[in-house]
Structures are given as C-alpha cells and as structure tokens.
XYZ file of C-alpha atoms in Angstrom:
686
model
C 15.687 -2.222 2.348
C 13.691 -1.002 5.394
C 10.541 -3.075 5.975
C 8.070 0.009 6.084
C 5.146 -2.304 6.730
C 6.239 -3.054 10.295
C 6.793 0.612 10.897
C 3.674 2.187 9.387
C 0.070 1.414 9.629
C -1.955 0.362 6.124
C -2.758 3.882 5.264
C 0.723 5.434 5.970
C 2.511 2.414 4.191
C 0.056 3.084 1.216
C 1.163 6.748 1.101
C 4.885 6.122 1.664
C 5.287 3.462 -0.902
C 2.759 5.015 -3.548
C 4.142 4.781 -7.142
C 5.297 7.541 -9.138
C 3.062 10.405 -10.244
C 0.744 13.110 -8.417
C 0.034 12.142 -4.920
C -2.621 13.670 -2.534
C -2.295 12.548 1.057
C -5.104 13.668 3.181
C -3.584 13.339 6.801
C -6.222 14.292 9.226
C -5.420 15.581 12.652
C -3.130 13.433 14.689
C -2.733 10.702 12.036
C 0.923 10.949 11.789
C 1.682 12.932 8.514
C 5.260 13.887 9.656
C 6.028 10.082 9.937
C 4.428 9.385 6.543
C 6.470 12.121 4.934
C 9.665 10.824 6.599
C 9.266 7.204 5.296
C 8.111 8.582 1.861
C 11.557 10.114 1.455
C 13.239 6.995 2.982
C 11.365 4.862 0.340
C 12.394 7.005 -2.502
C 16.080 6.900 -1.611
C 15.897 3.175 -1.327
C 14.416 2.931 -4.655
C 17.592 4.403 -6.207
C 16.552 8.025 -6.371
C 19.451 10.393 -5.423
C 19.413 13.008 -2.506
C 19.645 15.742 -5.136
C 16.558 14.298 -6.912
C 14.256 15.231 -4.168
C 12.812 18.475 -2.938
C 11.052 18.817 0.370
C 9.093 21.921 0.850
C 7.774 22.913 4.335
C 6.486 26.119 6.078
C 9.324 26.227 8.691
C 12.923 25.348 8.468
C 12.489 23.746 11.688
C 10.016 21.245 10.249
C 12.356 20.518 7.364
C 15.192 19.930 9.847
C 13.305 17.523 11.930
C 12.108 15.605 8.768
C 15.721 15.167 7.563
C 17.138 14.370 10.896
C 14.528 11.454 11.089
C 15.538 10.377 7.405
C 19.045 10.116 8.856
C 17.959 8.015 11.806
C 16.592 5.546 9.478
C 19.348 5.635 6.678
C 22.591 6.583 8.517
C 24.578 9.393 6.747
C 23.973 12.696 5.920
C 21.131 14.529 3.880
C 23.099 17.566 2.861
C 22.850 17.019 -0.698
C 18.971 17.055 -0.437
C 17.195 20.410 -0.765
C 14.769 20.729 1.999
C 13.270 23.898 3.656
C 10.641 26.510 3.232
C 9.544 27.920 0.082
C 11.588 31.076 0.679
C 14.738 29.237 1.570
C 14.525 26.944 -1.445
C 13.775 30.129 -3.766
C 16.840 31.918 -2.209
C 19.241 28.896 -3.177
C 17.899 29.088 -6.628
C 18.468 32.926 -6.883
C 21.885 32.858 -5.421
C 22.976 30.603 -8.337
C 21.036 32.784 -11.003
C 20.522 36.206 -9.678
C 22.595 37.773 -12.354
C 19.952 36.906 -14.911
C 17.303 39.058 -13.086
C 19.917 42.002 -12.870
C 21.000 41.209 -9.060
C 24.359 40.247 -7.771
C 24.783 36.672 -6.438
C 25.592 38.021 -2.975
C 22.276 40.345 -3.087
C 21.169 41.411 0.280
C 18.069 39.911 1.932
C 16.409 42.658 3.863
C 15.101 41.510 7.432
C 12.254 42.912 9.037
C 14.219 45.890 10.732
C 16.040 46.431 7.413
C 12.518 46.650 5.857
C 11.323 49.276 8.363
C 14.141 51.445 7.891
C 13.969 51.481 4.209
C 10.284 52.022 4.376
C 10.804 54.985 6.694
C 13.234 56.356 4.694
C 10.953 56.140 1.864
C 8.233 58.199 3.780
C 10.379 60.848 4.848
C 12.185 61.027 1.345
C 8.817 61.972 -0.101
C 8.386 64.748 2.469
C 5.816 62.923 4.747
C 6.109 62.920 8.657
C 6.469 59.569 9.964
C 4.293 60.275 13.086
C 1.626 61.316 10.821
C 1.889 58.783 7.992
C 0.619 55.336 8.211
C 2.994 53.277 10.053
C 5.606 51.570 8.102
C 4.906 48.146 9.498
C 1.339 48.306 8.287
C 2.439 49.480 4.690
C 4.844 46.491 4.815
C 2.142 44.035 5.901
C -0.324 45.181 3.324
C 2.555 44.821 0.602
C 3.066 41.241 1.698
C -0.478 40.150 1.585
C -1.235 41.647 -1.888
C 1.946 39.978 -3.189
C 0.859 36.574 -1.882
C -2.684 36.950 -3.191
C -1.467 38.175 -6.437
C -3.221 41.536 -6.157
C -2.634 45.145 -7.578
C -1.848 47.590 -4.633
C -4.550 50.085 -5.990
C -7.245 47.741 -6.080
C -6.173 46.131 -2.812
C -6.138 49.580 -1.199
C -9.758 50.315 -2.590
C -10.868 46.932 -1.051
C -9.422 47.723 2.396
C -10.425 51.180 3.200
C -11.422 50.100 6.849
C -7.829 49.016 7.382
C -6.065 52.152 6.085
C -7.194 55.641 6.140
C -8.595 56.676 2.966
C -6.779 59.754 2.711
C -3.438 58.008 2.867
C -4.177 55.696 0.047
C -2.850 57.651 -2.849
C 0.235 58.576 -0.790
C 0.754 54.842 0.498
C 1.020 53.909 -3.307
C 3.613 56.529 -3.872
C 5.577 55.269 -0.798
C 5.207 51.778 -1.955
C 6.421 52.528 -5.442
C 9.385 54.309 -4.021
C 10.221 51.454 -1.717
C 10.362 49.059 -4.538
C 12.533 51.530 -6.596
C 14.860 51.895 -3.615
C 15.252 47.965 -3.154
C 16.347 47.786 -6.959
C 18.647 50.578 -6.215
C 20.259 48.800 -3.567
C 20.176 45.352 -5.222
C 18.444 43.903 -2.309
C 15.222 41.743 -1.958
C 12.677 41.316 0.792
C 11.384 38.141 2.019
C 8.373 38.252 -0.458
C 10.639 39.212 -3.271
C 12.483 35.893 -2.944
C 9.455 33.644 -3.977
C 8.345 36.495 -6.568
C 11.640 36.538 -8.141
C 11.926 32.768 -8.092
C 8.872 32.212 -9.968
C 9.724 34.896 -12.326
C 13.075 33.229 -12.804
C 11.396 30.167 -13.801
C 8.798 31.467 -16.030
C 11.049 33.854 -17.859
C 13.946 31.367 -18.525
C 13.236 28.136 -20.230
C 16.682 26.816 -19.981
C 16.787 27.428 -16.155
C 13.226 26.001 -15.677
C 14.200 22.741 -17.636
C 17.135 22.539 -15.376
C 15.210 22.484 -12.065
C 12.253 20.365 -13.621
C 15.050 17.950 -14.603
C 16.689 17.872 -11.348
C 13.781 17.714 -9.002
C 12.246 14.098 -10.005
C 10.316 14.126 -6.872
C 8.800 17.108 -5.005
C 7.229 16.779 -1.426
C 5.016 19.522 0.132
C 3.919 19.609 3.593
C 0.845 21.718 4.959
C -0.369 21.942 1.490
C -3.713 23.321 2.509
C -2.020 26.527 3.784
C -0.077 27.374 0.498
C -1.048 30.638 -1.048
C -1.377 31.085 -4.887
C 2.151 32.106 -5.563
C 3.443 29.125 -3.568
C 1.137 26.843 -5.365
C 2.253 28.153 -8.786
C 6.114 27.696 -7.480
C 5.124 23.974 -7.019
C 3.299 23.297 -10.182
C 6.180 24.976 -12.534
C 8.778 22.649 -10.958
C 6.774 19.451 -11.051
C 5.487 20.044 -14.682
C 8.040 17.604 -16.443
C 8.061 14.621 -14.209
C 4.578 15.127 -12.465
C 6.003 13.304 -9.284
C 4.534 15.651 -6.638
C 3.497 14.492 -3.395
C 1.353 16.918 -1.328
C 0.253 16.291 2.264
C -2.317 18.274 3.987
C -5.901 18.371 5.582
C -8.763 20.396 4.066
C -10.592 20.129 7.579
C -7.543 22.185 8.939
C -7.490 25.020 6.118
C -7.776 28.085 8.497
C -5.568 30.771 7.153
C -7.516 32.398 4.397
C -6.857 35.749 6.158
C -3.305 35.708 5.577
C -3.624 34.457 2.046
C -3.937 30.747 2.136
C -6.102 29.414 -0.839
C -8.399 26.506 0.214
C -8.789 25.972 -3.513
C -5.130 24.637 -3.715
C -5.839 21.442 -1.974
C -9.371 20.852 -3.131
C -8.496 21.483 -6.815
C -5.460 19.369 -6.732
C -7.097 16.457 -8.376
C -8.549 18.833 -11.218
C -4.908 19.935 -11.853
C -3.688 16.253 -11.685
C -6.564 14.053 -12.835
C -4.567 10.953 -12.468
C -3.544 11.919 -8.741
C -3.653 8.980 -6.409
C -5.535 9.946 -3.234
C -4.494 8.359 0.261
C -6.428 9.246 3.404
C -4.817 9.003 6.777
C -7.581 8.503 9.221
C -6.120 6.457 12.069
C -5.866 9.077 14.989
C -3.103 8.465 17.631
C -3.853 11.695 19.627
C -7.469 11.900 21.044
C -9.758 9.731 23.105
C -12.729 8.178 20.915
C -15.011 10.428 22.600
C -13.318 13.536 21.419
C -12.956 11.914 17.997
C -16.739 11.240 17.670
C -17.448 14.956 18.449
C -14.774 16.149 15.894
C -16.096 13.848 13.215
C -19.605 15.111 13.714
C -18.478 18.597 13.762
C -16.808 18.787 10.377
C -19.421 16.487 8.711
C -21.665 19.538 8.323
C -19.167 21.225 5.823
C -20.302 20.609 2.500
C -17.052 20.960 0.469
C -14.419 18.613 1.758
C -12.807 15.288 0.955
C -14.871 12.797 3.161
C -12.787 11.270 5.738
C -13.310 10.064 9.463
C -11.008 9.825 12.357
C -10.690 6.442 13.633
C -9.293 6.070 17.290
C -6.471 3.937 18.259
C -6.782 4.877 22.000
C -9.284 3.054 24.429
C -12.403 4.907 25.444
C -11.865 7.040 28.663
C -15.534 7.095 29.308
C -15.304 10.842 29.681
C -17.562 12.917 27.103
C -16.356 16.172 26.038
C -18.419 18.972 28.206
C -20.651 21.807 26.994
C -21.107 24.048 29.913
C -23.751 26.868 29.478
C -23.306 29.844 31.893
C -25.089 33.033 32.529
C -22.498 35.447 31.231
C -18.630 36.006 31.023
C -17.986 36.419 34.616
C -19.405 32.916 35.171
C -17.436 31.458 32.293
C -14.137 32.702 33.879
C -15.269 31.219 37.363
C -16.053 27.858 35.550
C -12.547 27.807 33.801
C -10.782 28.379 37.140
C -12.846 25.575 38.675
C -12.336 23.224 35.620
C -8.321 23.837 35.933
C -8.511 23.087 39.731
C -10.619 20.059 39.113
C -8.060 18.674 36.605
C -5.237 19.478 39.126
C -6.861 17.366 41.567
C -7.287 14.685 39.175
C -3.580 14.552 38.636
C -2.946 16.752 35.606
C -0.282 19.581 35.625
C -0.982 23.192 34.496
C 1.341 22.416 31.567
C -1.173 19.663 30.537
C -4.010 22.436 30.062
C -4.554 24.881 27.298
C -7.128 27.749 26.831
C -7.906 28.251 23.272
C -9.774 31.151 21.847
C -11.162 32.462 18.678
C -9.951 35.948 19.356
C -7.560 37.743 21.709
C -10.363 39.849 23.296
C -11.890 36.611 24.392
C -9.054 36.238 27.101
C -9.520 39.500 28.663
C -11.657 38.438 31.680
C -10.037 34.891 31.798
C -6.267 36.632 32.311
C -7.923 38.611 35.105
C -9.373 35.681 36.933
C -6.550 33.506 36.424
C -4.087 35.812 37.985
C -6.606 36.405 40.763
C -6.791 32.847 41.356
C -2.868 32.486 41.438
C -2.977 30.158 38.424
C 0.063 30.611 36.525
C -0.363 30.908 32.861
C 1.715 31.573 29.467
C 0.639 33.348 26.341
C 1.734 31.976 22.768
C 2.200 35.478 21.613
C 4.588 36.373 24.584
C 2.300 39.374 25.300
C -0.618 39.254 27.468
C -3.463 41.432 26.516
C -2.766 44.114 29.406
C 0.764 44.372 28.010
C -0.332 45.096 24.388
C 0.060 48.726 23.071
C -3.534 49.531 22.415
C -4.447 48.331 25.893
C -1.683 50.434 27.543
C -2.813 53.514 25.632
C -6.329 53.382 26.717
C -5.204 52.467 30.308
C -3.257 55.624 30.399
C -6.333 57.812 29.989
C -8.120 55.866 32.718
C -5.170 56.204 34.917
C -5.438 60.056 34.897
C -8.931 59.667 36.296
C -7.554 57.966 39.237
C -4.432 59.860 39.644
C -4.149 63.329 38.211
C -0.298 63.404 38.993
C 0.527 60.370 37.080
C 2.925 61.853 34.630
C 3.842 58.521 32.982
C 0.350 58.064 32.180
C -0.078 61.623 30.854
C 3.024 61.171 28.631
C 1.786 57.918 27.048
C -1.709 59.414 26.613
C -0.883 62.670 25.061
C 2.143 61.500 23.378
C 0.054 59.809 21.086
C -1.367 62.909 19.351
C 0.154 64.494 16.202
C 2.954 66.850 16.616
C 3.180 65.972 20.135
C 6.803 65.035 21.238
C 8.915 64.949 24.363
C 9.491 68.890 24.483
C 5.693 69.525 23.790
C 4.905 66.958 26.633
C 7.175 68.907 28.963
C 5.698 72.207 28.189
C 1.835 70.784 28.535
C 2.703 69.346 31.795
C 4.379 72.430 33.240
C 1.338 74.540 31.990
C -0.960 71.945 33.922
C 1.309 72.632 37.091
C 2.388 69.003 37.286
C -1.337 67.877 37.714
C -3.864 66.973 34.815
C -7.396 66.779 36.504
C -9.652 65.650 33.621
C -12.903 66.477 35.519
C -11.698 70.219 35.647
C -13.118 72.107 32.617
C -10.098 74.696 32.754
C -7.509 71.915 31.697
C -8.909 72.252 28.250
C -7.839 75.854 27.828
C -4.398 75.228 29.138
C -3.820 72.264 26.987
C -4.945 74.090 23.843
C -2.817 77.159 24.516
C 0.306 75.006 24.135
C -0.630 72.231 21.902
C 0.426 72.461 18.135
C -2.607 73.028 15.866
C -2.454 69.596 14.457
C -3.200 68.151 17.792
C -5.970 70.504 18.921
C -8.884 68.634 17.366
C -7.811 65.477 19.199
C -7.499 67.368 22.382
C -11.031 68.635 22.055
C -12.315 65.098 21.524
C -10.401 63.859 24.596
C -11.622 66.633 26.855
C -15.211 66.002 25.616
C -14.931 62.250 26.336
C -13.685 63.133 29.887
C -16.711 65.660 30.297
C -19.260 62.947 29.235
C -17.683 60.349 31.523
C -17.901 62.598 34.470
C -21.575 63.701 33.602
C -22.754 60.016 33.720
C -23.510 57.791 36.765
C -22.138 54.500 36.903
C -23.409 52.352 34.110
C -22.039 49.831 31.784
C -22.511 52.570 29.013
C -20.241 54.926 30.731
C -16.961 52.827 30.229
C -18.120 51.954 26.649
C -19.185 55.426 25.920
C -15.808 56.868 27.106
C -13.661 54.639 24.910
C -15.891 55.150 22.014
C -15.398 58.873 22.259
C -11.618 58.332 22.463
C -11.717 55.973 19.457
C -13.848 58.785 17.488
C -11.576 61.625 18.558
C -8.330 60.250 17.227
C -7.426 56.666 18.458
C -9.208 54.698 15.828
C -7.410 56.775 13.045
C -4.126 56.048 15.071
C -4.950 52.327 15.143
C -5.672 52.253 11.265
C -2.169 54.003 10.797
C -0.237 51.753 13.294
C -1.608 48.352 13.031
C -2.908 46.104 10.302
C -5.842 44.831 12.266
C -7.544 47.981 13.549
C -10.967 46.572 13.925
C -9.674 43.725 15.918
C -7.864 46.164 18.227
C -11.062 48.370 18.317
C -12.949 45.147 19.632
C -10.353 44.707 22.243
C -10.649 47.991 23.520
C -14.448 47.886 23.753
C -14.185 44.818 25.572
C -11.649 46.411 27.844
C -14.198 48.766 28.742
C -16.702 46.138 29.689
C -13.882 44.590 31.894
C -13.602 47.809 33.853
C -17.312 47.862 34.445
C -17.310 44.571 36.387
C -14.978 46.126 39.204
C -16.671 48.183 41.878
C -14.273 50.949 41.263
C -11.926 51.989 38.335
C -9.073 52.081 40.879
C -9.465 48.736 41.934
C -9.467 47.622 38.334
C -6.141 49.418 37.748
C -4.635 47.978 40.833
C -5.615 44.504 39.525
C -3.847 45.026 36.082
C -0.736 46.681 37.904
C -0.260 43.555 40.061
C -1.014 41.289 37.366
C 1.539 42.648 34.913
C 4.207 43.452 37.382
C 4.154 40.370 39.546
C 6.174 37.278 39.396
C 3.045 35.925 37.678
C 4.005 37.785 34.808
C 7.569 36.725 34.689
C 6.358 33.263 34.827
C 3.980 33.921 32.025
C 6.797 34.405 29.637
C 8.655 31.356 30.635
C 9.238 28.498 27.870
C 7.140 25.904 26.958
C 8.618 23.498 29.794
C 7.441 25.661 32.563
C 4.480 24.374 34.420
C 1.738 26.979 33.325
C -1.530 26.899 31.750
C -1.164 28.029 27.911
C -3.361 30.747 26.619
C -3.638 30.671 22.912
C -5.646 31.814 19.654
C -6.695 28.606 17.961
C -4.780 29.784 14.999
C -1.495 29.748 17.068
C -2.148 26.314 18.403
C -2.571 24.426 15.227
C -0.149 21.474 15.016
C -0.050 21.293 18.938
C -1.783 18.983 21.351
C -2.512 18.921 25.265
C -4.273 16.446 27.535
C -6.756 18.983 28.511
C -8.216 21.898 26.466
C -10.728 24.436 27.397
C -12.679 26.637 24.634
C -14.560 29.493 25.873
C -17.001 31.736 24.173
C -18.823 29.068 22.103
C -21.714 31.245 21.448
C -23.230 32.944 18.413
C -21.506 36.173 17.169
C -18.501 35.149 19.252
C -17.588 31.794 17.667
C -18.328 31.724 14.846
C -17.270 35.431 14.728
C -19.441 38.247 13.662
C -16.644 40.714 12.886
C -18.216 40.605 9.359
C -21.533 40.162 8.162
C -20.354 37.312 5.579
C -18.614 35.393 7.817
C -17.184 32.197 6.280
C -19.039 29.771 8.318
C -17.212 26.685 6.717
C -13.693 28.214 7.713
C -15.070 28.940 11.104
C -16.175 25.490 11.499
C -12.779 24.275 10.401
C -11.309 26.474 13.149
C -13.679 24.765 15.760
C -12.454 21.340 14.386
C -8.941 22.281 15.004
C -9.731 23.407 18.497
C -11.545 20.182 19.242
C -8.772 17.923 17.998
C -5.995 19.685 20.027
C -7.339 17.749 22.984
C -6.348 14.294 23.857
C -8.223 13.359 26.824
C -10.656 16.154 28.134
C -12.496 18.768 26.363
C -14.343 21.567 27.748
C -16.548 23.957 25.821
C -18.056 27.040 27.429
C -20.948 29.180 26.191
C -22.256 32.443 27.854
C -25.973 33.173 27.620
C -25.402 36.974 27.755
C -22.782 39.624 27.254
C -22.860 43.241 27.833
C -23.221 45.280 24.953
C -22.022 48.656 24.401
C -25.241 50.528 25.179
C -25.067 49.071 28.646
C -27.704 46.412 28.326
C -27.436 42.638 28.527
C -27.320 41.043 24.820
C -28.680 37.517 24.706
C -26.342 34.980 23.132
C -27.494 32.051 21.486
C -25.317 28.796 21.870
C -23.203 28.481 18.831
C -24.447 26.857 15.997
C -21.567 24.452 15.929
C -23.242 23.203 19.337
C -26.696 23.129 17.936
C -25.751 20.806 14.968
C -23.713 18.470 17.163
C -25.508 14.935 17.984
C -26.315 15.455 21.825
C -25.141 11.856 22.576
C -21.447 13.059 21.781
C -21.343 15.465 24.685
C -22.454 16.076 28.424
C -24.396 19.247 28.808
C -23.950 20.852 32.160
C -24.641 24.206 33.694
C -27.791 26.034 32.567
C -29.989 24.493 29.818
C -28.106 24.850 26.397
C -31.432 26.626 24.902
C -31.766 28.696 27.893
C -31.760 32.660 27.388
C -33.362 34.250 30.475
C -35.653 36.862 30.297
C -34.618 40.149 31.534
C -35.269 43.780 31.119
C -31.742 44.109 29.301
C -30.952 47.219 31.279
C -29.648 45.953 34.465
C -28.049 42.619 36.117
C -27.202 41.440 39.553
C -23.584 40.538 38.722
C -24.530 36.937 39.297
C -21.579 34.762 39.451
C -22.811 31.133 39.576
C -19.871 29.400 38.308
C -20.578 25.880 37.605
C -23.545 25.585 39.926
C -26.192 26.005 37.678
C -28.235 28.165 40.020
C -30.628 30.456 38.511
C -29.377 34.008 38.273
C -31.237 36.852 39.932
C -32.104 40.046 37.669
C -31.751 43.130 39.595
C -29.896 46.477 40.236
C -26.288 47.075 39.973
C -25.706 47.719 43.552
C -23.653 50.408 45.279
C -20.986 51.841 43.005
C -17.715 52.597 44.671
C -15.407 55.201 43.399
C -12.349 56.538 45.302
C -12.729 59.984 43.176
C -16.295 60.824 43.765
C -16.732 63.638 46.127
C -13.079 64.853 45.694
C -13.491 65.677 41.777
C -14.715 68.945 40.227
C -17.841 67.714 38.395
C -19.189 69.211 35.054
C-alpha cells in the first residue's frame, strides 16, 4: 500500500482517503488539486476497486491522460480498463455500444466543426437563402450549442438575444436550425453537443442501460466541477444515483464561465443535492508569495455567496508587495507596462516569465502597439493578434483607402464585404473608378452606384457619407470615432451580427481602434506601424510555442489554470474592470475573474489603473479606480504613480497627450498640438 500520508499534505490526504459517499473537494488556486485527484484514484484502486469501477470526468482529454499517466507512475501497469476522459468522450463510448436503441448505427458519424459548417451551409442554401446575406453558419452553430448546454428553447433563446442576431433573421434561423437537426438524423450523424444530449437521453429512457452504468461506476470523479453546465451536472447525477460515490473537485472562487453555459449553482448546491456530503478544503498554496496571497484572500472575501476558505502560503515572504499603479491615461499605462517589463528583465526574469492578462481583447490594442515599438517580443494565446483579426482588418481597409487611393487590395476587402458584391463586381467597380478610389471625391459615389447591385447601394451610400463627414472634420478624437460609428451604422454592425457570435465585443474593439488611431500624429504613421508590426519577424515570433522567450498576452479567461512569476493586469478602472458591457454586470463573477488574475502570479503582480480614457465624443472621460481596488486593505499593496483617488480636473475637451509613464508627474492639460496628415492639401475636400 502506498503511504499517502508521506506524499500529501493533511488536507490532500483527507480528500484522497475520504470514505465512500459524496465528496466535495474545494481546491483553491495552486493547492494541488490534480495531485489530490490522482491519489484519490490510487487509494480507490488499492482499496480493491477495479479499474472498471472508476469513472474520471475532465474537461480536456489531455487532463485525463495526465492524471491516468500519473496513476500509472504510482501503480505500475496500464489503466486502459478505466474510463477516463471528457464528458463528451465518455458519452461517445456509451453511445457506440448502445446507439441502435436511439435509432443510430453503432458506427454513426461524429461531425467535426468543418462538417457542421458544411451541413449548416447546405441547409441555408436548401431553404433558398443566400449564404452571404444570411446569418453566418458559425454563428448559428454557436447559438445552437449555447442553448443546448443551457437547456433552452431556440425560440425563447433568440427572443432574448436580439442584439446578437439580426431580428429579421430569427424566424428563418429557426427554419434553418430545424432543417439542420433533420439532416443530421437523415445522415445518422451527431455533432459534438448531440453526444451528451443523447447520452443523457439514453440513460433516462432506458432503465436497464441506466442500471448497468450505475452499477458499473462505483466511484465517479469530476474535475473542475465549477465549470460544469446543466447538462453535464445532470449526466453526473444520473450515473451517481445508485452508489452515490461521487467526488467533485472544484473552486467556487474560480467560476468565471457563466457566459458559455457554466452554472455556478452546480458547485454551490452540491451539499443540498447530497446532504451527507463530506466537504474538504484545500487551502495550502504552493504557487504564490505570501504577499500575493494576502491580496487574493482580501479580494475574494467581498463575495457574499461562497464556501469560506483562505489560501495559506508555503513560500517564504519576498517582501515585495503587489503594485497598484495609477496613471493618467492609456498611453501612460502602455509606457508603464514596457518599463515594468524592462525592470523585471534587469532583475533576472526572462520574457517568458511575464504575462499580461486583461479583461477584454480591446484592452490589449495599445499594449500590442507599444510592445512592438519597444521591440519586446510577445505571444498571444488566441494565436491571433488584434490587428490580425478579421474585423480589425476590415475597418483598416477603409482607412487604407484614405491614405492610398490606388490600394486595390484594400478596396477589394472593404467593398467585398457588401451584399451581392463578389469578385466580378469588384473588378467592374475598380475599372469604373479607373483603378483609383479617392474617398474624398464626391464623384466616386455616382460611379459606384452605377455598377453596384441594388442590395449593396444602401451600404455604399452609408460608406460614402461616412467618408464625407470624415473629410469635413478637422483633426479631433471624435473624428475617428465618428467615422467608424458611421461605418457600423451603415452596414458593418449588421455584418458583425451575422458573422460573429460576439458582435458587441467586436464593435467595442472597433471603437477602441479608432481611438488608437487618434493617438498618432497621422493616419499614415499609424497604418505603417500596424503593417510593420503584423509583417515583421516579431509577428512570426508571436506565434511561437509556449517555450519561446516571449511575453504572453492573454485574456484572464484563457489564462485560468496557468501561472507565471510575473503578472501584469491593465485597465483596473471602473467600467473597464469590472466591465460595463452591460448595465447589470455580475459583480461577484467579475470579482472572481479578478481573483483568478491575481492568483496566476507567483512572485510579482502589477495592477495598472488609468484615470482617463478618450470617449467617443472626443472628450476625456474620468475613470475611477476599480471597486476591486477600493475595497482592498491598503496594507496589502504598494500604491505608485498618481494618487489612487486622483481624477484630475480638465475641460474634457482637450488633452496634451502627456505620457508621464511611471514618473508620477502631473500632466498638463492643453491643446492637441499640430496635426500632421500626409493627404491634407492634396485631397479634394467636400
């Protein structure tokens, strides 16, 4: 028998060796939950349970393989008889054996993402819709997946998501979705979500099969239970109904995925579903310094609904408190981040030791530009930097035409977005324009309208009017925002709603892009910076693997489960973090997200808070420091830069472009200075 008392701390040992029955293991950040799960499996096998008796459910097959491999390291021999994997992979194994009961062949096809898109596209055309003008197939599939996992009806779901899908498409989307379901049945195929839906159906509708699996799996272990959705929780509850030997491991402090269907109530209500459940808390943290843990504990204590627990450090104090740095505005924030990175490098850290974690993708726009300008190599978890994203490239194409009227590729991208405009029409339009599109020339409108198909003409009118207003204005922050708002209103936001399942977020990205353009003296300079950044060796380096010596840029959501010696979190200001993307922001979940960001840091933590941001009317909007900072005990962090409660008085109509970095100097409020524009004086003005 393995002496687990020598391999585990007291809390881990208690969880790993807990008696039969329901068990809730509350594994706080960095407390060794995987290690505990592995040794719980080892303990069960050494007690005499067979491999076949144990079911391990995880969220990635990689996690399951890692756990089973570690079991094999302790107990030599294969674990091939143990069922371990994702919810969907386990559901697939059940269905392969019993598919015929549900009317499928045992060798039924599982549609991968490309298959799903192809089939959905066929359904759209079969019903007589034009793919280019209809809501994009990926968007429909995304919404279908969401409603399945939330247990919602399609009609009611669409009624509650009219901002995400063009209202006029909703009835037709229902027709297409029903056709998609019908075609899957005809083909005897299932998509990813069908696996779990049909597995639950199999268990519910067939008592003999349900009893078989309930008898077989005498112990069920679930990893990351706080991330389960309604369907996954139901699957677990059905299988555990007989023996009730269900071990769930998770952390309510790290429940941050409600937007994709995770249900906070699954972990919080576990003791209600199983009143006899044993609860074990893992609180001994092996990751972070005592200084960082003190801040994390204080942060999460402000959530009312929680399982009370407190991270206890195992590491010695570093005598380095987390830093809360207050700057004037976002330009100074980016400068500070560059300085902080350079300071860490001088202290012996490498670039790969550093992560910049942000609440939303648009928070990284200015940071990416400044890292590139400072020749600091970086990697982005999504694999795509902001300026390589489709919506950024679309809007930049319209801007490129201002600087370069002969940019055929920009013209092709911009006007190829319009309904009914394909490759042939683009060629005809470009010829009509005599290979030169000057958006400042009012005569271009008539040339475009004479060739364009009728369905594209309203959008063209809107685009031309957007350019007209742009050239009529003097240089101001409102000019850039006004231009992209006009493009959004003309056609582009409808396009976002059809093409993406997060149109509001992408709209925000575009508005922030406009403000990034304003910070440059000229549009030409900005476009040159972007081109150099996206086409340089730096961009190639940005796509290197995790072992490359690069700073990592990531959303906090994507960073969950990871750790770095140094973590930098920007935009710790009200309306930015917590987010103000909806009026009824879920503050407890936002605070949990902030907690996750804090607990990624092992040694150094930098929290940066701008006092102002440019609003879309061209003025400076004051930003209070985040409520998550206000509620912290001041003894747990070091305040640097501007006073944390300082919001400097200004006329909100102008600014000096001050870039005080980390100096803490008082900015001077003044005019914009001279505007440089390579096209002024050469363009035809309205």
